[in-house]
Short mmCIF file of C-alpha atoms in Angstrom, two decimals:
data_model
loop_
_atom_site.label_atom_id
_atom_site.label_comp_id
_atom_site.label_asym_id
_atom_site.label_seq_id
_atom_site.Cartn_x
_atom_site.Cartn_y
_atom_site.Cartn_z
CA UNK D 1 14.03 62.84 -17.26
CA UNK D 2 12.20 62.02 -14.39
CA UNK D 3 8.88 60.23 -13.51
CA UNK D 4 5.69 61.60 -14.32
CA UNK D 5 2.07 59.89 -14.02
CA UNK D 6 -0.32 61.49 -16.32
CA UNK D 7 -0.80 62.04 -19.36
CA UNK D 8 -0.85 65.61 -19.54
CA UNK D 9 2.71 65.51 -17.72
CA UNK D 10 3.83 62.54 -20.68
CA UNK D 11 3.16 64.68 -23.61
CA UNK D 12 4.51 68.17 -22.78
CA UNK D 13 7.99 66.52 -21.17
CA UNK D 14 8.07 64.58 -24.20
CA UNK D 15 7.23 67.96 -26.36
CA UNK D 16 10.33 69.07 -24.25
CA UNK D 17 12.56 66.44 -25.10
CA UNK D 18 11.66 66.21 -28.49
CA UNK D 19 11.76 69.53 -29.13
CA UNK D 20 15.45 70.82 -28.94
CA UNK D 21 16.69 66.98 -30.57
CA UNK D 22 14.75 68.23 -33.68
CA UNK D 23 16.04 71.42 -33.57
CA UNK D 24 19.90 69.60 -32.81
CA UNK D 25 18.92 67.36 -36.53
CA UNK D 26 18.26 70.45 -38.59
CA UNK D 27 21.40 72.45 -37.46
CA UNK D 28 22.60 69.20 -38.04
CA UNK D 29 22.01 68.49 -41.77
CA UNK D 30 22.39 72.89 -41.59
CA UNK D 31 26.21 72.07 -41.75
CA UNK D 32 26.10 69.67 -44.75
CA UNK D 33 24.14 72.54 -46.18
CA UNK D 34 26.54 75.62 -45.78
CA UNK D 35 29.39 73.73 -46.57
CA UNK D 36 27.68 72.81 -49.82
CA UNK D 37 26.11 76.26 -50.71
CA UNK D 38 29.09 77.75 -50.00
CA UNK D 39 31.26 75.01 -51.82
CA UNK D 40 28.76 76.02 -55.31
CA UNK D 41 29.82 79.58 -54.50
CA UNK D 42 33.64 78.73 -55.49
CA UNK D 43 33.01 76.95 -58.35
CA UNK D 44 31.21 74.34 -60.18
CA UNK D 45 33.85 71.80 -59.95
CA UNK D 46 33.86 72.47 -55.97
CA UNK D 47 30.74 72.28 -55.52
CA UNK D 48 30.25 68.44 -57.84
CA UNK D 49 33.38 67.82 -55.68
CA UNK D 50 31.81 68.89 -51.87
CA UNK D 51 28.32 66.83 -52.27
CA UNK D 52 29.85 64.49 -54.47
CA UNK D 53 31.89 63.95 -50.95
CA UNK D 54 28.75 64.52 -48.84
CA UNK D 55 27.36 61.79 -50.08
CA UNK D 56 29.85 59.52 -49.43
CA UNK D 57 30.83 60.40 -46.27
CA UNK D 58 26.57 60.62 -44.69
CA UNK D 59 25.57 56.81 -45.03
CA UNK D 60 28.52 55.52 -43.24
CA UNK D 61 28.43 58.62 -40.56
CA UNK D 62 24.91 57.49 -39.24
CA UNK D 63 26.18 54.15 -39.72
CA UNK D 64 29.14 53.41 -37.41
CA UNK D 65 26.96 56.61 -35.95
CA UNK D 66 24.46 54.95 -34.88
CA UNK D 67 25.88 51.52 -33.45
CA UNK D 68 26.81 54.36 -30.72
CA UNK D 69 23.42 55.39 -30.46
CA UNK D 70 23.18 52.59 -28.46
CA UNK D 71 24.49 54.22 -25.34
CA UNK D 72 21.06 56.21 -24.96
CA UNK D 73 18.78 53.04 -24.11
CA UNK D 74 21.54 51.74 -22.18
CA UNK D 75 22.07 54.02 -20.34
CA UNK D 76 18.63 55.73 -19.31
CA UNK D 77 17.41 52.83 -18.29
CA UNK D 78 19.40 52.98 -15.65
CA UNK D 79 18.43 55.85 -14.40
CA UNK D 80 15.95 54.80 -14.47
CA UNK D 81 16.20 52.07 -12.83
CA UNK D 82 18.76 54.60 -9.74
CA UNK D 83 21.53 51.93 -10.99
CA UNK D 84 23.91 55.12 -11.67
CA UNK D 85 26.96 53.97 -9.96
CA UNK D 86 27.50 51.80 -13.30
CA UNK D 87 26.87 54.83 -15.61
CA UNK D 88 30.37 56.70 -15.46
CA UNK D 89 32.10 52.96 -16.16
CA UNK D 90 29.94 52.39 -19.26
CA UNK D 91 29.96 56.46 -20.51
CA UNK D 92 33.95 55.46 -21.40
CA UNK D 93 33.40 52.44 -22.66
CA UNK D 94 31.45 53.97 -25.21
CA UNK D 95 33.72 56.71 -25.37
CA UNK D 96 36.71 54.56 -26.22
CA UNK D 97 35.29 52.00 -29.04
CA UNK D 98 34.37 55.71 -30.61
CA UNK D 99 38.21 56.24 -30.62
CA UNK D 100 38.89 52.89 -32.00
CA UNK D 101 36.11 52.87 -34.46
CA UNK D 102 36.95 56.63 -35.32
CA UNK D 103 40.86 54.93 -36.01
CA UNK D 104 39.33 51.69 -38.29
CA UNK D 105 37.44 54.15 -40.22
CA UNK D 106 40.46 56.72 -40.70
CA UNK D 107 42.32 53.97 -42.17
CA UNK D 108 39.92 52.40 -43.82
CA UNK D 109 38.93 55.56 -45.67
CA UNK D 110 42.48 55.85 -46.59
CA UNK D 111 42.91 52.32 -48.35
CA UNK D 112 38.86 52.62 -49.95
CA UNK D 113 38.63 56.88 -51.21
CA UNK D 114 40.33 56.42 -53.92
CA UNK D 115 39.41 53.36 -55.50
CA UNK D 116 35.52 54.46 -55.18
CA UNK D 117 36.27 57.59 -56.26
CA UNK D 118 38.60 55.95 -59.31
CA UNK D 119 35.03 53.44 -60.26
CA UNK D 120 32.81 56.95 -59.99
CA UNK D 121 34.56 58.00 -63.45
CA UNK D 122 34.83 61.56 -62.21
CA UNK D 123 36.41 64.40 -63.74
CA UNK D 124 39.93 64.40 -62.46
CA UNK D 125 39.33 68.04 -60.78
CA UNK D 126 36.53 67.08 -58.93
CA UNK D 127 37.75 63.70 -57.94
CA UNK D 128 40.40 65.61 -56.29
CA UNK D 129 38.53 68.26 -54.56
CA UNK D 130 35.93 64.81 -54.19
CA UNK D 131 39.32 63.05 -52.01
CA UNK D 132 40.74 66.30 -50.43
CA UNK D 133 37.78 66.97 -49.32
CA UNK D 134 37.09 63.38 -47.51
CA UNK D 135 40.77 63.84 -45.97
CA UNK D 136 40.40 66.97 -44.91
CA UNK D 137 36.73 65.88 -43.32
CA UNK D 138 38.98 62.81 -41.22
CA UNK D 139 40.65 65.46 -39.54
CA UNK D 140 37.22 64.99 -37.60
CA UNK D 141 36.47 62.14 -37.28
CA UNK D 142 37.63 61.10 -33.86
CA UNK D 143 35.71 64.81 -32.18
CA UNK D 144 32.56 63.72 -34.53
CA UNK D 145 32.09 60.65 -32.59
CA UNK D 146 33.07 61.59 -29.43
CA UNK D 147 30.65 63.92 -29.39
CA UNK D 148 28.09 61.72 -30.48
CA UNK D 149 28.86 60.03 -27.49
CA UNK D 150 28.84 62.70 -25.19
CA UNK D 151 25.74 63.48 -27.52
CA UNK D 152 23.90 60.30 -27.01
CA UNK D 153 24.94 60.06 -22.82
CA UNK D 154 23.98 63.96 -22.02
CA UNK D 155 20.14 63.03 -24.21
CA UNK D 156 19.96 60.01 -22.00
CA UNK D 157 19.62 61.83 -18.91
CA UNK D 158 17.05 64.07 -20.73
CA UNK D 159 18.81 67.41 -21.62
CA UNK D 160 18.62 67.40 -25.17
CA UNK D 161 18.53 71.43 -24.77
CA UNK D 162 22.07 71.55 -23.23
CA UNK D 163 22.98 69.03 -27.26
CA UNK D 164 20.95 72.11 -29.26
CA UNK D 165 22.74 74.77 -26.99
CA UNK D 166 25.86 72.88 -28.65
CA UNK D 167 25.18 71.92 -31.62
CA UNK D 168 23.27 75.50 -32.55
CA UNK D 169 26.71 76.87 -30.99
CA UNK D 170 28.82 74.90 -33.26
CA UNK D 171 26.33 76.11 -36.83
CA UNK D 172 27.74 79.57 -37.19
CA UNK D 173 31.07 78.97 -36.59
CA UNK D 174 31.55 75.81 -39.40
CA UNK D 175 29.63 79.40 -41.50
CA UNK D 176 32.26 81.46 -40.22
CA UNK D 177 35.41 79.06 -41.13
CA UNK D 178 33.81 77.82 -43.99
CA UNK D 179 33.91 81.25 -45.20
CA UNK D 180 37.00 81.76 -43.93
CA UNK D 181 38.91 78.57 -46.16
CA UNK D 182 37.17 78.77 -48.88
CA UNK D 183 37.32 81.93 -50.05
CA UNK D 184 40.70 82.89 -47.80
CA UNK D 185 39.75 85.24 -46.21
CA UNK D 186 42.40 86.77 -43.65
CA UNK D 187 45.44 85.96 -45.32
CA UNK D 188 44.24 82.31 -45.75
CA UNK D 189 45.12 80.35 -48.68
CA UNK D 190 41.44 79.95 -51.09
CA UNK D 191 40.95 76.39 -51.00
CA UNK D 192 37.57 75.94 -52.20
CA UNK D 193 35.54 73.22 -51.05
CA UNK D 194 38.54 71.45 -49.58
CA UNK D 195 38.29 74.33 -46.92
CA UNK D 196 34.88 73.14 -46.64
CA UNK D 197 36.57 69.67 -44.68
CA UNK D 198 39.05 71.40 -42.77
CA UNK D 199 35.83 74.13 -41.50
CA UNK D 200 33.64 71.04 -40.67
CA UNK D 201 36.77 69.13 -38.77
CA UNK D 202 37.65 72.00 -36.86
CA UNK D 203 33.70 73.07 -36.44
CA UNK D 204 33.78 69.04 -34.91
CA UNK D 205 36.48 69.44 -33.04
CA UNK D 206 35.10 72.08 -30.58
CA UNK D 207 31.71 70.09 -30.13
CA UNK D 208 33.65 67.62 -28.61
CA UNK D 209 35.63 70.37 -26.15
CA UNK D 210 32.35 71.86 -25.81
CA UNK D 211 30.43 69.05 -24.86
CA UNK D 212 33.27 66.82 -22.72
CA UNK D 213 33.87 70.06 -20.55
CA UNK D 214 29.81 70.61 -19.46
CA UNK D 215 29.60 66.77 -18.95
CA UNK D 216 32.50 67.50 -16.23
CA UNK D 217 31.60 70.51 -14.67
CA UNK D 218 27.42 70.65 -15.82
CA UNK D 219 24.96 70.09 -13.65
CA UNK D 220 23.64 66.61 -13.06
CA UNK D 221 26.64 65.44 -13.94
CA UNK D 222 29.23 66.98 -11.97
CA UNK D 223 27.84 64.21 -9.51
CA UNK D 224 29.90 61.59 -12.34
CA UNK D 225 33.31 63.04 -10.89
CA UNK D 226 34.38 62.23 -14.59
CA UNK D 227 37.91 64.18 -14.69
CA UNK D 228 38.39 62.68 -12.10
CA UNK D 229 39.29 59.15 -12.90
CA UNK D 230 39.76 57.13 -16.06
CA UNK D 231 38.96 53.16 -16.24
CA UNK D 232 39.94 50.21 -18.22
CA UNK D 233 38.32 48.75 -20.81
CA UNK D 234 35.68 46.65 -20.77
CA UNK D 235 35.12 44.10 -23.76
CA UNK D 236 32.70 42.93 -21.74
CA UNK D 237 30.85 46.45 -22.18
CA UNK D 238 32.07 47.32 -25.79
CA UNK D 239 29.74 43.75 -26.07
CA UNK D 240 27.04 45.17 -24.78
CA UNK D 241 27.07 48.78 -26.67
CA UNK D 242 27.45 46.79 -29.40
CA UNK D 243 25.35 43.95 -28.99
CA UNK D 244 22.22 47.01 -29.19
CA UNK D 245 24.46 49.36 -31.81
CA UNK D 246 24.83 47.71 -34.60
CA UNK D 247 21.38 46.19 -35.18
CA UNK D 248 20.56 50.08 -34.86
CA UNK D 249 23.50 51.48 -36.74
CA UNK D 250 22.65 48.47 -39.34
CA UNK D 251 19.67 49.27 -39.36
CA UNK D 252 20.06 53.31 -40.10
CA UNK D 253 22.93 52.43 -42.67
CA UNK D 254 19.98 50.80 -45.47
CA UNK D 255 17.70 53.09 -44.52
CA UNK D 256 19.58 55.74 -45.28
CA UNK D 257 21.63 54.04 -48.63
CA UNK D 258 18.63 53.06 -49.89
CA UNK D 259 18.11 56.58 -51.71
CA UNK D 260 21.16 56.58 -52.77
CA UNK D 261 20.78 53.66 -54.37
CA UNK D 262 17.58 55.02 -55.95
CA UNK D 263 19.32 58.01 -57.45
CA UNK D 264 21.92 55.79 -58.85
CA UNK D 265 18.59 54.60 -60.81
CA UNK D 266 17.37 57.42 -61.35
CA UNK D 267 20.39 57.94 -63.93
CA UNK D 268 18.34 56.43 -67.00
CA UNK D 269 15.69 59.02 -66.87
CA UNK D 270 16.43 62.63 -68.44
CA UNK D 271 17.53 65.60 -66.42
CA UNK D 272 14.35 67.14 -65.49
CA UNK D 273 13.35 63.47 -63.98
CA UNK D 274 16.29 63.35 -61.93
CA UNK D 275 16.55 66.97 -60.33
CA UNK D 276 12.47 66.33 -60.13
CA UNK D 277 13.02 63.63 -57.62
CA UNK D 278 16.13 65.50 -55.42
CA UNK D 279 13.71 67.91 -54.44
CA UNK D 280 10.49 65.24 -53.48
CA UNK D 281 13.54 63.94 -51.68
CA UNK D 282 15.36 66.72 -50.31
CA UNK D 283 11.71 67.94 -49.14
CA UNK D 284 10.75 64.08 -47.71
CA UNK D 285 14.44 64.25 -45.64
CA UNK D 286 13.17 67.88 -44.29
CA UNK D 287 9.72 66.44 -42.89
CA UNK D 288 10.91 63.21 -41.74
CA UNK D 289 13.47 64.65 -38.73
CA UNK D 290 9.86 65.51 -37.36
CA UNK D 291 9.01 61.91 -36.58
CA UNK D 292 12.29 60.85 -36.52
CA UNK D 293 13.15 63.33 -33.07
CA UNK D 294 10.00 62.32 -31.79
CA UNK D 295 11.54 58.62 -32.58
CA UNK D 296 14.25 58.95 -30.66
CA UNK D 297 12.45 61.01 -27.95
CA UNK D 298 10.78 57.70 -27.46
CA UNK D 299 13.94 55.85 -27.32
CA UNK D 300 14.61 58.08 -23.95
CA UNK D 301 11.58 57.24 -22.25
CA UNK D 302 10.66 54.39 -22.82
CA UNK D 303 14.46 52.72 -21.85
CA UNK D 304 13.82 54.99 -18.60
CA UNK D 305 10.75 53.70 -18.10
CA UNK D 306 11.22 50.08 -18.50
CA UNK D 307 14.41 50.71 -16.30
CA UNK D 308 12.11 51.80 -13.60
CA UNK D 309 9.81 48.92 -14.11
CA UNK D 310 6.65 51.30 -14.48
CA UNK D 311 5.94 48.87 -17.62
CA UNK D 312 2.08 50.42 -17.90
CA UNK D 313 4.44 54.80 -18.26
CA UNK D 314 6.04 52.87 -21.22
CA UNK D 315 3.30 51.57 -23.00
CA UNK D 316 2.51 55.17 -22.68
CA UNK D 317 4.99 57.07 -23.42
CA UNK D 318 4.53 54.70 -26.45
CA UNK D 319 1.07 55.21 -27.47
CA UNK D 320 1.30 59.22 -26.66
CA UNK D 321 4.67 59.01 -29.57
CA UNK D 322 2.52 57.47 -32.08
CA UNK D 323 -0.56 59.30 -31.90
CA UNK D 324 1.70 62.56 -32.13
CA UNK D 325 3.73 61.34 -34.25
CA UNK D 326 0.25 60.13 -37.13
CA UNK D 327 -1.13 63.86 -35.81
CA UNK D 328 1.85 65.97 -37.15
CA UNK D 329 1.79 63.41 -40.39
CA UNK D 330 -1.51 63.78 -40.80
CA UNK D 331 -0.86 68.12 -40.81
CA UNK D 332 1.87 67.62 -42.82
CA UNK D 333 0.28 65.35 -45.29
CA UNK D 334 -2.11 68.57 -46.17
CA UNK D 335 0.00 70.45 -45.81
CA UNK D 336 2.01 69.75 -48.82
CA UNK D 337 -0.58 69.06 -51.09
CA UNK D 338 -2.12 72.07 -51.23
CA UNK D 339 1.31 73.98 -51.04
CA UNK D 340 3.10 72.02 -53.38
CA UNK D 341 3.27 73.51 -56.13
CA UNK D 342 4.94 76.89 -54.35
CA UNK D 343 6.76 74.05 -53.01
CA UNK D 344 8.09 73.29 -56.57
CA UNK D 345 8.64 76.54 -57.48
CA UNK D 346 11.48 77.13 -54.91
CA UNK D 347 13.21 74.18 -56.75
CA UNK D 348 12.44 75.72 -60.23
CA UNK D 349 11.27 77.63 -62.33
CA UNK D 350 10.58 75.37 -65.91
CA UNK D 351 7.17 74.82 -66.21
CA UNK D 352 7.96 71.46 -66.56
CA UNK D 353 10.22 70.71 -63.95
CA UNK D 354 7.91 72.10 -61.84
CA UNK D 355 5.27 69.91 -63.21
CA UNK D 356 7.41 67.40 -62.08
CA UNK D 357 8.11 67.92 -59.10
CA UNK D 358 4.31 68.49 -57.96
CA UNK D 359 4.04 65.11 -59.44
CA UNK D 360 7.43 63.17 -57.23
CA UNK D 361 5.79 65.35 -54.12
CA UNK D 362 2.17 63.68 -54.16
CA UNK D 363 4.37 60.28 -53.46
CA UNK D 364 5.92 62.12 -50.75
CA UNK D 365 2.41 62.92 -49.11
CA UNK D 366 2.24 58.97 -48.78
CA UNK D 367 6.08 58.08 -47.66
CA UNK D 368 6.17 60.16 -44.93
CA UNK D 369 2.90 59.28 -43.67
CA UNK D 370 4.28 56.25 -43.21
CA UNK D 371 7.58 57.49 -42.09
CA UNK D 372 5.48 58.71 -39.33
CA UNK D 373 3.77 55.55 -38.40
CA UNK D 374 6.97 53.15 -38.32
CA UNK D 375 8.69 56.33 -36.92
CA UNK D 376 8.13 56.48 -33.40
CA UNK D 377 7.76 52.20 -33.45
CA UNK D 378 11.62 51.24 -34.07
CA UNK D 379 12.09 54.33 -30.74
CA UNK D 380 10.29 52.48 -28.56
CA UNK D 381 10.79 48.99 -29.89
CA UNK D 382 14.40 50.37 -29.12
CA UNK D 383 14.11 51.32 -25.83
CA UNK D 384 12.12 48.06 -25.14
CA UNK D 385 16.05 47.39 -26.55
CA UNK D 386 14.11 45.37 -29.16
CA UNK D 387 16.88 46.59 -31.95
CA UNK D 388 17.51 43.46 -34.14
CA UNK D 389 14.55 43.36 -35.01
CA UNK D 390 13.69 47.02 -36.39
CA UNK D 391 17.42 45.49 -38.47
CA UNK D 392 15.43 42.94 -40.17
CA UNK D 393 12.15 45.46 -40.75
CA UNK D 394 14.22 47.95 -42.59
CA UNK D 395 16.64 45.00 -44.27
CA UNK D 396 13.51 43.92 -45.73
CA UNK D 397 10.61 46.72 -46.19
CA UNK D 398 13.49 48.77 -47.68
CA UNK D 399 16.04 45.77 -49.62
CA UNK D 400 14.05 43.12 -50.19
CA UNK D 401 10.55 44.48 -51.09
CA UNK D 402 10.45 48.34 -51.99
CA UNK D 403 13.65 48.27 -54.57
CA UNK D 404 12.32 44.79 -55.81
CA UNK D 405 9.49 46.52 -55.83
CA UNK D 406 9.54 49.59 -57.41
CA UNK D 407 11.59 47.59 -60.60
CA UNK D 408 8.23 45.20 -60.70
CA UNK D 409 6.62 48.08 -61.81
CA UNK D 410 9.38 49.77 -63.38
CA UNK D 411 8.84 46.76 -65.63
CA UNK D 412 5.31 45.65 -65.92
CA UNK D 413 3.82 49.23 -65.78
CA UNK D 414 4.05 52.96 -66.92
CA UNK D 415 4.88 54.14 -64.47
CA UNK D 416 8.41 55.09 -65.07
CA UNK D 417 10.28 57.09 -62.23
CA UNK D 418 7.03 57.44 -59.48
CA UNK D 419 7.33 53.05 -60.03
CA UNK D 420 10.52 53.85 -57.27
CA UNK D 421 8.72 55.49 -54.57
CA UNK D 422 5.63 53.44 -55.65
CA UNK D 423 8.56 50.03 -54.30
CA UNK D 424 9.68 52.44 -51.44
CA UNK D 425 5.94 53.24 -50.05
CA UNK D 426 4.53 49.01 -50.21
CA UNK D 427 7.58 48.83 -48.66
CA UNK D 428 7.94 50.85 -45.54
CA UNK D 429 4.16 50.52 -44.90
CA UNK D 430 4.51 46.89 -44.58
CA UNK D 431 7.00 47.28 -42.26
CA UNK D 432 5.14 50.10 -40.08
CA UNK D 433 2.17 47.39 -40.13
CA UNK D 434 5.38 44.49 -38.38
CA UNK D 435 6.71 47.33 -36.49
CA UNK D 436 3.29 47.64 -34.70
CA UNK D 437 2.06 44.42 -33.88
CA UNK D 438 5.95 43.32 -32.63
CA UNK D 439 5.48 46.13 -30.51
CA UNK D 440 1.81 45.49 -29.04
CA UNK D 441 3.56 41.84 -29.05
CA UNK D 442 6.69 43.22 -26.62
CA UNK D 443 4.49 45.27 -24.83
CA UNK D 444 2.09 41.94 -23.40
CA UNK D 445 5.41 40.14 -22.62
CA UNK D 446 6.47 43.54 -20.51
CA UNK D 447 2.38 43.17 -18.96
CA UNK D 448 3.12 39.44 -17.92
CA UNK D 449 6.62 39.65 -16.81
CA UNK D 450 7.87 37.29 -19.59
CA UNK D 451 10.95 39.26 -20.36
CA UNK D 452 13.50 40.15 -18.01
CA UNK D 453 15.41 43.59 -18.79
#
């Protein structure tokens, strides 16, 4: 990350940052997809067990991982201010905090996983696979959260290409280890879906070690001399990280968990509708990777400029990011509209299912347009460290407005399963408008020097 002075150089830098972030996000998603697909090749029970385990794990990881995302705006802000002396100390505090969060999560998981799975009423075989998959995955919790800190720290410097390379290295390793442990090759026992958990845990350890070695020996991080000194625990810095991170983590958890809730509510409809809903969610989630990557790039660039006291340049990055996300969102919308039939045939073969998927994809167009507006604004506000508002808006727009609107439409109209999508679109669009107003307000405060960072 470096200072830029023209709009063209800002666009170029923003693209160079968000491109690797997008590839990294897709690679992480691909690991989860690989676990599911390869487990399905073992047996239907293995597929179901891994799918259940993943659906329970991902909202928890994204929420808690979001807490550790706080290091990105904090470090980027310090780098913009050229206050490099504090950076190594804060990095180690984030590592310590990640280890504590991991240990707490591990023991909470041991205590709660069986009651949760029992409540779901699964078959004994599927429940056993799901619990053992999560237990195997837990071996990698500590390195996963350490890697999350390292990744966010590296990204805060604008060197997102390095974290992309590390994640891309992890993907084939994960697939190869899946093959070994799921199917029992090279004289290893055949473990089915549980083997996917072991493979993923080992991959997390590898990615964490590579990240840490790069931070010790790679440029420009060698200047921090990470390998020469340990720092004492600082509750003050932990509090600083949590003040920024907890609202971010809660906002991300609210966003990811709402889709799990909608999926559960969809269970009252027939199998075709549920499958079509899941297909549309899958497409929308894939498209969301782009505005989400722009959002992360916005956090890095805006916080850097705010740290450098270049308020005008921070506002320019905000405008560029929002325009870029909306433009790409419009392109995706037209593409999705004209290819919805072809996309539907990728997920289903029966005419009834294909028709239903196409209906859901029409609503996915409006959903991802709202995302294209909301996501970059959230990233910019996090760059300004205005994180409490993004959490409150996520709570209200998804759970206070979107879900109730969906339930209301379900009972007073004939929209059926589409009611939930319309409710979420209403909530997300309303939240995007409020976030935009909030961003203008914060930028005005900064211009008038009414906010001191």
